[in-house]
Short mmCIF file of C-alpha atoms in Angstrom, two decimals:
data_model
loop_
_atom_site.label_atom_id
_atom_site.label_comp_id
_atom_site.label_asym_id
_atom_site.label_seq_id
_atom_site.Cartn_x
_atom_site.Cartn_y
_atom_site.Cartn_z
CA MET A 97 190.98 142.28 153.44
CA LYS A 98 190.77 139.03 155.52
CA LYS A 99 188.45 141.23 157.83
CA LEU A 100 185.90 142.24 154.71
CA CYS A 101 185.80 138.22 153.67
CA ILE A 102 184.75 137.61 156.99
CA ILE A 103 182.35 140.22 157.26
CA LEU A 104 181.04 139.48 154.11
CA GLN A 105 180.66 135.77 154.88
CA LEU A 106 179.01 136.67 158.09
CA THR A 107 176.75 138.87 156.62
CA VAL A 108 175.39 136.18 153.81
CA PHE A 109 175.13 133.98 156.64
CA LEU A 110 172.51 136.41 158.80
CA MET A 111 170.79 136.93 155.34
CA VAL A 112 170.10 133.28 154.91
CA GLY A 113 169.24 132.57 158.27
CA PHE A 114 167.04 135.43 158.15
CA LEU A 115 165.31 134.21 155.28
CA ALA A 116 165.16 130.80 156.35
CA LEU A 117 163.43 131.75 159.15
CA THR A 118 161.01 134.51 157.38
CA GLY A 119 160.24 132.18 154.41
CA PRO A 120 158.38 129.27 155.68
CA ALA A 121 156.42 131.84 158.32
CA LEU A 122 155.44 133.77 154.43
CA SER A 123 154.18 130.66 153.20
CA ALA A 124 152.49 128.60 156.03
CA ASP A 125 150.19 132.11 156.51
CA LYS A 126 149.87 132.54 152.52
CA PRO A 127 146.11 130.17 152.37
CA THR A 128 146.30 127.79 149.19
CA ILE A 129 142.61 126.69 148.03
CA THR A 130 142.72 122.77 146.92
CA SER A 131 139.50 121.51 145.23
CA HIS A 132 138.57 118.21 144.02
CA GLU A 133 137.99 119.34 140.09
CA VAL A 134 136.44 117.17 137.48
CA LEU A 135 137.11 119.92 135.11
CA THR A 136 140.94 119.20 135.00
CA SER A 137 140.15 115.81 134.63
CA GLU A 138 138.83 116.37 131.13
CA LYS A 139 140.81 117.72 128.42
CA PHE A 140 138.14 119.96 127.15
CA GLY A 141 138.31 121.94 130.71
CA ILE A 142 141.90 121.79 131.65
CA ALA A 143 142.55 125.20 129.68
CA TYR A 144 139.48 126.71 131.00
CA ILE A 145 140.25 125.95 134.81
CA ASN A 146 144.22 126.58 134.35
CA LYS A 147 143.28 130.25 132.69
CA ILE A 148 140.53 131.00 135.79
CA ASN A 149 142.96 130.48 138.46
CA LYS A 150 145.31 132.35 137.04
CA LYS A 151 143.59 135.56 136.69
CA TYR A 152 142.55 134.98 140.01
CA ASN A 153 145.75 134.31 141.76
CA GLU A 154 147.01 137.28 139.88
CA MET A 155 144.08 139.77 141.79
CA GLN A 156 144.93 137.85 145.37
CA ASP A 157 148.02 138.59 147.07
CA GLN A 158 147.42 136.01 149.98
CA VAL A 159 145.79 133.08 148.06
CA VAL A 160 146.77 130.52 145.56
CA SER A 161 144.45 128.38 144.10
CA LYS A 162 145.25 124.59 142.69
CA ASP A 163 143.05 121.77 141.09
CA ILE A 164 143.13 118.02 141.63
CA PRO A 165 142.16 116.43 138.87
CA MET A 166 138.95 114.04 139.79
CA PRO A 167 136.96 112.13 137.47
CA TYR A 168 133.51 112.48 137.76
CA ALA A 169 132.52 108.96 138.39
CA GLN A 170 134.88 109.20 141.32
CA SER A 171 133.49 112.48 143.07
CA ARG A 172 131.07 111.76 145.31
CA GLU A 173 133.24 108.54 146.62
CA GLN A 174 136.41 110.71 147.26
CA ALA A 175 134.66 113.07 149.03
CA ILE A 176 133.72 110.70 151.57
CA LEU A 177 137.21 109.22 151.43
CA ALA A 178 138.65 112.19 152.02
CA HIS A 179 136.34 112.85 154.92
CA LYS A 180 137.12 109.97 156.80
CA SER A 181 140.54 110.27 155.94
CA GLY A 182 140.62 113.60 157.93
CA LYS A 183 142.90 114.70 154.60
CA VAL A 184 140.43 116.72 152.61
CA PRO A 185 141.06 119.55 150.52
CA SER A 186 139.38 123.03 150.82
CA MET A 187 136.64 122.03 148.49
CA THR A 188 135.04 119.56 146.04
CA PHE A 189 133.14 119.48 142.95
CA LEU A 190 129.74 117.98 143.56
CA MET A 191 126.09 116.82 141.65
CA SER A 192 123.50 118.64 144.20
CA GLN A 193 121.86 114.88 144.19
CA TRP A 194 124.71 113.90 146.38
CA ILE A 195 124.28 116.51 148.87
CA PRO A 196 121.67 114.79 151.23
CA GLU A 197 123.83 111.87 151.77
CA LEU A 198 126.64 113.78 152.11
CA ALA A 199 125.37 116.32 154.46
CA THR A 200 124.25 113.68 156.60
CA ALA A 201 127.55 111.99 156.61
CA GLY A 202 128.99 115.18 158.12
CA VAL A 203 130.94 115.69 154.95
CA LEU A 204 130.21 119.09 153.89
CA GLU A 205 130.06 122.75 155.78
CA PRO A 206 126.84 124.74 155.85
CA LEU A 207 127.46 127.93 153.79
CA ASN A 208 124.74 130.28 155.03
CA LYS A 209 126.76 132.35 157.01
CA TYR A 210 128.85 133.07 154.33
CA PHE A 211 126.20 134.84 152.24
CA THR A 212 123.89 137.54 152.18
CA LYS A 213 120.63 137.57 150.90
CA GLU A 214 121.35 140.03 147.79
CA GLU A 215 124.50 137.56 146.96
CA LEU A 216 121.85 134.76 147.02
CA ALA A 217 119.51 136.44 144.55
CA ILE A 218 121.84 136.12 141.76
CA TYR A 219 121.46 132.29 141.81
CA PRO A 220 118.31 130.66 140.31
CA LYS A 221 115.77 129.69 142.80
CA GLY A 222 115.11 126.45 141.64
CA PHE A 223 119.20 125.81 141.71
CA LEU A 224 119.51 127.22 145.58
CA GLU A 225 116.79 124.70 146.59
CA ASP A 226 118.46 121.65 145.09
CA VAL A 227 121.74 122.52 146.92
CA THR A 228 119.56 123.09 150.04
CA PHE A 229 118.98 120.25 152.50
CA LYS A 230 117.08 120.86 155.83
CA GLY A 231 117.01 124.62 155.38
CA LYS A 232 120.90 124.85 155.44
CA ILE A 233 122.89 125.94 151.71
CA TYR A 234 125.82 123.27 151.19
CA ALA A 235 126.93 124.15 147.99
CA VAL A 236 127.57 127.29 145.69
CA PRO A 237 125.63 126.51 142.18
CA THR A 238 128.75 126.85 139.56
CA TYR A 239 127.29 126.29 136.68
CA THR A 240 123.78 125.44 135.32
CA GLY A 241 122.77 122.01 133.47
CA PRO A 242 119.31 121.77 132.12
CA ILE A 243 119.14 118.76 129.74
CA CYS A 244 118.07 118.69 126.02
CA LEU A 245 118.15 116.67 122.88
CA TYR A 246 120.81 116.76 120.41
CA ALA A 247 119.82 116.03 116.84
CA ASN A 248 121.32 114.62 114.33
CA LYS A 249 120.09 117.12 110.88
CA GLU A 250 121.35 114.82 108.82
CA LEU A 251 119.46 111.60 109.89
CA LEU A 252 116.61 113.70 110.47
CA LYS A 253 116.60 114.89 106.96
CA MET A 254 117.00 111.03 105.96
CA ALA A 255 113.81 109.95 107.82
CA GLY A 256 111.70 112.59 106.52
CA TYR A 257 111.88 116.04 108.93
CA ASP A 258 112.78 118.85 108.55
CA PRO A 259 114.93 119.89 111.36
CA PRO A 260 115.25 122.12 113.73
CA ARG A 261 112.15 119.80 115.21
CA ASP A 262 111.05 119.23 118.45
CA PRO A 263 109.74 116.03 119.33
CA LYS A 264 105.84 116.87 119.80
CA ASP A 265 105.17 114.17 122.21
CA MET A 266 106.47 110.73 123.38
CA GLU A 267 104.71 108.85 120.49
CA ASP A 268 106.09 111.51 118.20
CA PHE A 269 109.45 111.08 119.54
CA LYS A 270 109.49 107.49 119.43
CA GLU A 271 108.54 107.37 115.92
CA MET A 272 111.40 109.63 115.21
CA ILE A 273 113.61 107.17 116.60
CA LYS A 274 112.17 104.21 115.16
CA LYS A 275 112.64 105.81 111.57
CA ILE A 276 116.05 106.81 111.95
CA SER A 277 116.84 103.34 113.17
CA GLU A 278 115.26 101.77 110.32
CA LEU A 279 117.17 103.78 107.94
CA PRO A 280 119.96 101.72 105.63
CA PRO A 281 123.44 101.38 106.81
CA ASP A 282 126.13 104.48 106.30
CA ALA A 283 128.54 103.52 103.49
CA LYS A 284 130.77 101.32 105.37
CA GLY A 285 127.89 99.30 106.31
CA ASN A 286 128.08 100.82 109.78
CA ARG A 287 123.89 100.64 110.96
CA ARG A 288 122.42 103.97 112.46
CA TYR A 289 120.85 103.57 115.94
CA GLY A 290 117.43 106.24 117.10
CA PHE A 291 119.29 107.31 120.23
CA ALA A 292 122.78 107.15 121.87
CA LEU A 293 120.99 106.03 125.37
CA ARG A 294 123.09 105.57 128.61
CA THR A 295 122.29 102.18 129.07
CA SER A 296 125.24 100.57 131.41
CA GLN A 297 124.24 99.38 134.64
CA ASP A 298 125.48 102.27 137.11
CA LYS A 299 124.31 105.01 139.28
CA ASN A 300 124.69 107.73 136.27
CA SER A 301 122.54 105.75 133.92
CA ALA A 302 119.93 105.53 136.42
CA TRP A 303 120.35 109.08 137.14
CA TRP A 304 119.40 110.10 133.35
CA PHE A 305 116.44 107.58 133.46
CA VAL A 306 114.94 109.49 135.70
CA PRO A 307 113.50 112.31 133.65
CA TRP A 308 111.32 109.28 131.84
CA ILE A 309 109.77 108.73 134.72
CA TRP A 310 108.57 112.34 135.22
CA ASN A 311 107.84 112.23 131.75
CA SER A 312 105.47 109.21 132.08
CA ALA A 313 103.72 111.53 135.28
CA GLY A 314 106.01 109.50 138.19
CA GLU A 315 107.72 110.38 141.33
CA LEU A 316 110.02 108.66 143.02
CA ALA A 317 109.12 109.46 146.72
CA ASP A 318 105.00 110.08 147.83
CA ALA A 319 104.05 113.10 149.64
CA ASP A 320 105.38 111.83 152.79
CA ASP A 321 108.79 111.33 151.34
CA ASN A 322 108.31 107.29 151.29
CA PRO A 323 110.28 105.84 147.80
CA THR A 324 107.49 104.63 145.14
CA LEU A 325 108.89 102.33 142.32
CA ASP A 326 106.10 99.93 141.55
CA THR A 327 103.66 102.60 139.51
CA PRO A 328 102.25 103.29 136.71
CA GLY A 329 104.77 105.96 135.98
CA PHE A 330 107.74 103.99 137.04
CA LYS A 331 106.58 101.12 134.34
CA LYS A 332 105.77 102.99 131.74
CA ALA A 333 109.41 104.40 131.23
CA LEU A 334 110.51 101.29 131.98
CA GLU A 335 108.29 100.23 128.51
CA PHE A 336 110.03 102.84 126.81
CA TYR A 337 113.46 101.76 127.94
CA GLN A 338 112.27 98.22 127.05
CA TRP A 339 110.79 99.35 123.20
CA MET A 340 114.01 100.94 122.34
CA GLY A 341 116.68 97.65 123.71
CA THR A 342 114.34 94.63 122.59
CA ASN A 343 114.01 96.67 118.89
CA LYS A 344 117.80 97.31 118.49
CA TYR A 345 116.86 101.39 118.56
CA ALA A 346 119.62 102.33 121.32
CA PRO A 347 122.69 99.99 121.67
CA LEU A 348 122.83 98.69 125.46
CA GLY A 349 125.69 98.79 127.69
CA GLN A 350 126.84 102.17 127.10
CA THR A 351 128.21 104.70 129.41
CA VAL A 352 127.99 108.44 128.85
CA HIS A 353 131.24 108.48 127.51
CA ASP A 354 130.14 105.89 124.69
CA SER A 355 127.17 107.79 124.23
CA ARG A 356 129.02 110.54 123.48
CA ASN A 357 131.52 109.26 121.37
CA LEU A 358 128.61 107.28 119.44
CA PHE A 359 126.88 110.38 118.67
CA ALA A 360 130.05 112.20 117.23
CA GLN A 361 130.61 109.07 114.72
CA GLY A 362 127.25 110.33 112.95
CA ASN A 363 125.15 107.22 113.28
CA TYR A 364 122.81 108.28 115.88
CA GLY A 365 119.81 110.38 115.88
CA PHE A 366 119.35 111.67 119.25
CA VAL A 367 121.63 112.14 122.62
CA HIS A 368 120.58 113.27 125.85
CA ASP A 369 122.77 115.97 127.79
CA GLY A 370 123.48 119.22 128.43
CA PRO A 371 125.26 122.21 127.15
CA TRP A 372 128.92 121.43 127.71
CA LEU A 373 128.35 118.80 125.37
CA ARG A 374 129.64 121.22 122.49
CA GLY A 375 133.08 121.53 123.77
CA ILE A 376 133.04 118.06 124.48
CA LEU A 377 132.15 117.10 120.75
CA ARG A 378 134.41 119.50 119.54
CA ASN A 379 137.18 117.71 121.49
CA ILE A 380 135.98 114.40 120.78
CA THR A 381 136.55 115.13 116.71
CA GLY A 382 140.05 117.29 117.69
CA GLN A 383 138.12 120.29 116.40
CA ASP A 384 138.58 122.50 119.34
CA LYS A 385 142.12 122.91 118.06
CA ASP A 386 141.62 122.47 114.58
CA LYS A 387 138.42 123.40 112.72
CA PRO A 388 137.71 122.09 108.95
CA ALA A 389 137.87 124.49 106.66
CA ASP A 390 134.93 123.15 104.87
CA PRO A 391 132.41 124.22 107.29
CA SER A 392 129.96 121.22 106.45
CA LYS A 393 132.40 119.08 108.11
CA TYR A 394 132.26 121.06 111.17
CA ILE A 395 131.15 118.88 114.12
CA ASP A 396 128.67 122.28 115.26
CA ASN A 397 126.98 122.35 112.54
CA MET A 398 125.91 118.13 112.38
CA TYR A 399 123.79 118.76 114.82
CA VAL A 400 120.99 120.99 116.30
CA THR A 401 119.47 121.16 120.18
CA VAL A 402 115.72 120.25 120.68
CA MET A 403 113.55 120.59 123.71
CA MET A 404 112.56 117.61 125.28
CA PRO A 405 108.92 115.98 124.27
CA VAL A 406 105.71 116.65 126.43
CA GLY A 407 104.90 114.12 128.88
CA ALA A 408 102.00 112.72 130.05
CA THR A 409 101.38 115.97 132.64
CA GLY A 410 100.70 117.76 129.28
CA GLU A 411 104.34 119.69 129.65
CA ARG A 412 107.65 118.87 128.60
CA THR A 413 109.65 117.66 131.67
CA GLY A 414 113.40 117.13 132.45
CA HIS A 415 116.03 117.24 135.18
CA ALA A 416 119.07 119.45 135.39
CA ASN A 417 122.52 118.59 136.15
CA GLN A 418 123.21 120.99 139.00
CA ASN A 419 127.31 121.41 138.68
CA CYS A 420 128.16 122.75 142.30
CA HIS A 421 131.35 122.94 144.51
CA ALA A 422 131.30 122.45 148.09
CA VAL A 423 133.37 123.48 150.89
CA PHE A 424 135.03 120.54 153.43
CA ALA A 425 133.45 120.26 157.30
CA LYS A 426 137.08 119.51 158.13
CA ALA A 427 138.88 122.39 156.03
CA GLY A 428 140.46 125.31 158.62
CA ASP A 429 138.07 127.78 158.83
CA LYS A 430 140.54 130.42 157.00
CA GLU A 431 140.40 127.96 154.05
CA LYS A 432 136.45 127.88 154.57
CA ALA A 433 136.40 131.70 154.17
CA GLU A 434 139.20 131.68 151.33
CA ALA A 435 137.21 129.12 149.50
CA VAL A 436 133.31 130.35 149.36
CA LYS A 437 135.17 133.51 148.14
CA TYR A 438 137.08 132.16 145.55
CA LEU A 439 133.35 130.35 144.64
CA LYS A 440 132.03 133.66 144.91
CA TRP A 441 134.24 135.03 141.99
CA ARG A 442 134.02 131.83 139.78
CA SER A 443 130.12 131.53 140.02
CA THR A 444 128.72 135.22 139.64
CA ASP A 445 132.25 137.13 137.85
CA SER A 446 130.91 138.09 133.80
CA TRP A 447 134.24 137.61 132.96
CA VAL A 448 134.49 133.91 134.03
CA LEU A 449 131.50 132.98 132.99
CA ASN A 450 132.29 134.11 129.59
CA GLN A 451 135.10 132.33 129.58
CA ARG A 452 133.71 129.13 130.66
CA PHE A 453 130.63 129.47 127.86
CA ASP A 454 133.55 129.99 125.07
CA MET A 455 135.35 127.39 126.23
CA THR A 456 133.65 124.52 127.68
CA GLY A 457 129.63 125.59 126.67
CA MET A 458 129.06 125.24 130.19
CA MET A 459 125.43 127.66 131.07
CA PRO A 460 126.38 130.01 133.71
CA ALA A 461 124.03 129.77 137.28
CA SER A 462 123.98 133.29 137.45
CA ILE A 463 120.93 135.37 136.96
CA PRO A 464 122.52 138.48 135.47
CA VAL A 465 124.86 136.85 133.27
CA LEU A 466 122.26 134.34 131.70
CA SER A 467 119.61 137.55 130.96
CA LYS A 468 122.58 138.84 128.33
CA PRO A 469 121.44 138.57 125.15
CA LYS A 470 124.81 136.39 124.15
CA PHE A 471 122.52 133.37 126.06
CA GLN A 472 119.21 134.67 125.56
CA ASP A 473 119.67 134.86 121.64
CA ASP A 474 122.00 131.88 120.75
CA SER A 475 120.12 129.25 118.81
CA PHE A 476 122.07 126.36 120.12
CA LEU A 477 121.41 127.02 123.58
CA LYS A 478 117.26 128.52 123.39
CA PRO A 479 116.19 125.13 123.88
CA PHE A 480 118.34 124.86 127.37
CA ALA A 481 117.12 128.09 128.28
CA ASN A 482 113.72 127.26 127.44
CA ASN A 483 113.66 123.72 129.50
CA ILE A 484 114.53 125.77 132.35
CA ALA A 485 111.08 126.24 133.44
CA TYR A 486 110.43 122.56 133.39
CA MET A 487 113.70 121.26 135.14
CA LYS A 488 113.71 119.51 137.90
CA GLY A 489 116.56 118.53 140.26
CA THR A 490 117.22 116.03 142.81
CA PRO A 491 114.23 113.71 142.49
CA TRP A 492 114.10 112.63 146.43
CA LYS A 493 115.84 114.54 148.90
CA SER A 494 117.34 111.51 151.20
CA MET A 495 120.59 110.05 152.21
CA TYR A 496 119.38 106.87 150.55
CA TRP A 497 118.69 108.28 147.15
CA THR A 498 122.39 107.29 145.64
CA GLY A 499 121.00 103.99 146.87
CA MET A 500 118.02 104.17 145.17
CA GLN A 501 120.03 104.48 142.05
CA ASP A 502 121.34 101.30 141.86
CA ILE A 503 118.25 99.82 142.71
CA ILE A 504 117.08 101.46 139.05
CA ALA A 505 119.87 100.75 137.42
CA VAL A 506 119.39 97.25 137.77
CA ALA A 507 115.74 97.61 136.73
CA MET A 508 116.64 99.83 133.82
CA GLN A 509 118.97 96.58 132.71
CA GLU A 510 116.53 94.32 133.06
CA ALA A 511 113.59 95.87 131.12
CA LEU A 512 115.85 96.99 128.30
CA MET A 513 116.76 92.92 127.94
CA GLY A 514 112.84 92.77 127.72
CA LYS A 515 111.67 91.14 131.35
CA ASP A 516 108.65 91.15 132.84
CA ILE A 517 107.52 94.96 133.64
CA ASP A 518 105.34 94.27 136.52
CA LYS A 519 107.60 92.06 138.34
CA ILE A 520 110.55 94.38 137.50
CA ALA A 521 108.73 97.33 139.33
CA LYS A 522 107.70 94.69 142.73
CA LYS A 523 111.21 93.79 143.05
CA ALA A 524 112.53 97.69 142.78
CA GLN A 525 110.10 98.29 145.12
CA ASP A 526 110.80 95.64 147.57
CA GLU A 527 114.46 96.91 147.01
CA VAL A 528 114.17 100.23 148.29
CA GLU A 529 111.64 99.21 151.20
CA ASP A 530 114.45 97.22 152.80
CA LEU A 531 117.24 100.02 151.76
CA VAL A 532 115.75 102.39 154.51
CA ASP A 533 114.33 100.02 156.95
#
């Protein structure tokens, strides 16, 4: 009996030793994809990310995907910091407009070698051009973001319009903003505003100012790629903001989150945003989980989506928030390959893209999926789909673009407060020229 106990003890000892030796080796061989992810920093996106990652891990024997919550406002800076520290995740969320700066700094891995021509043909041509810098593809298009206007149906009716009603041109749009702003206060005494505009002094507000420059037939760089701010188009866009700021048709100092919260309150005529705002508005009002029994109280029924106004060029204009994911240059080779494999699945798989739209309202960046009736026939999505033809991406493919945004943000503030437009534009041009010298 004593011998049997000794034999059992030895057997257990050997088994524990064997597991101790083999366990870490197996774990070490199992690649883990990690990502800086904006959606897991937003309440409305967590369930979606968890759901698709669970599905992906069930499909893969050797891959574990994990996401590191990263607020949108910190994504660009954190990518740079991670690269400098050398402790990088496999990949990161980014906006395509950040690519020139990050690629020049060596933060991002070129992805051309990971894709065939047939695989690249799945993505919209304009989106691919926007993630390409100096002939190299630096990111995988994950969801497209054509930007349109959300309009409060009740306020439109009160102002004498029959929704859905696209603004015909800028003069018509300004008249709509003015009429809504001049409506009497609500039952609680709260005033109405025509536009829940992003008016805070930051890069995001500057980026959302750009479509009004394009609408005014302006550009931010000339044919030789030199920055151009002291132009008629830039001044006309500043005049539009000045008109709204000085007449109190849009509140000042509002961030992206403020503009969305204000619109959800029901006292703002328009807000400028992407298709994902549908999911955000449901979340803000708590209706993502508890849909009201009375359909008239449902946030989805409070608004309609409409096209951007026709601009000085005779066409509707607008920008696209091209949301994508890039691979860190300092990640391991095996990690890079696995990250690209995951991103291909995440950006093209029909189940994934339908889940994303249903749970977040975000549009696919896959031509085959976008062509489905679900996306073509949805009245909410039609203005976004129709506006894709007019969308522009990064306005200046330069490593200095993010610096130019800071200059534009200051110019915006000065215009909103009523300062001299010619002086604002001249000062902005001087500053951007100093930036690139």
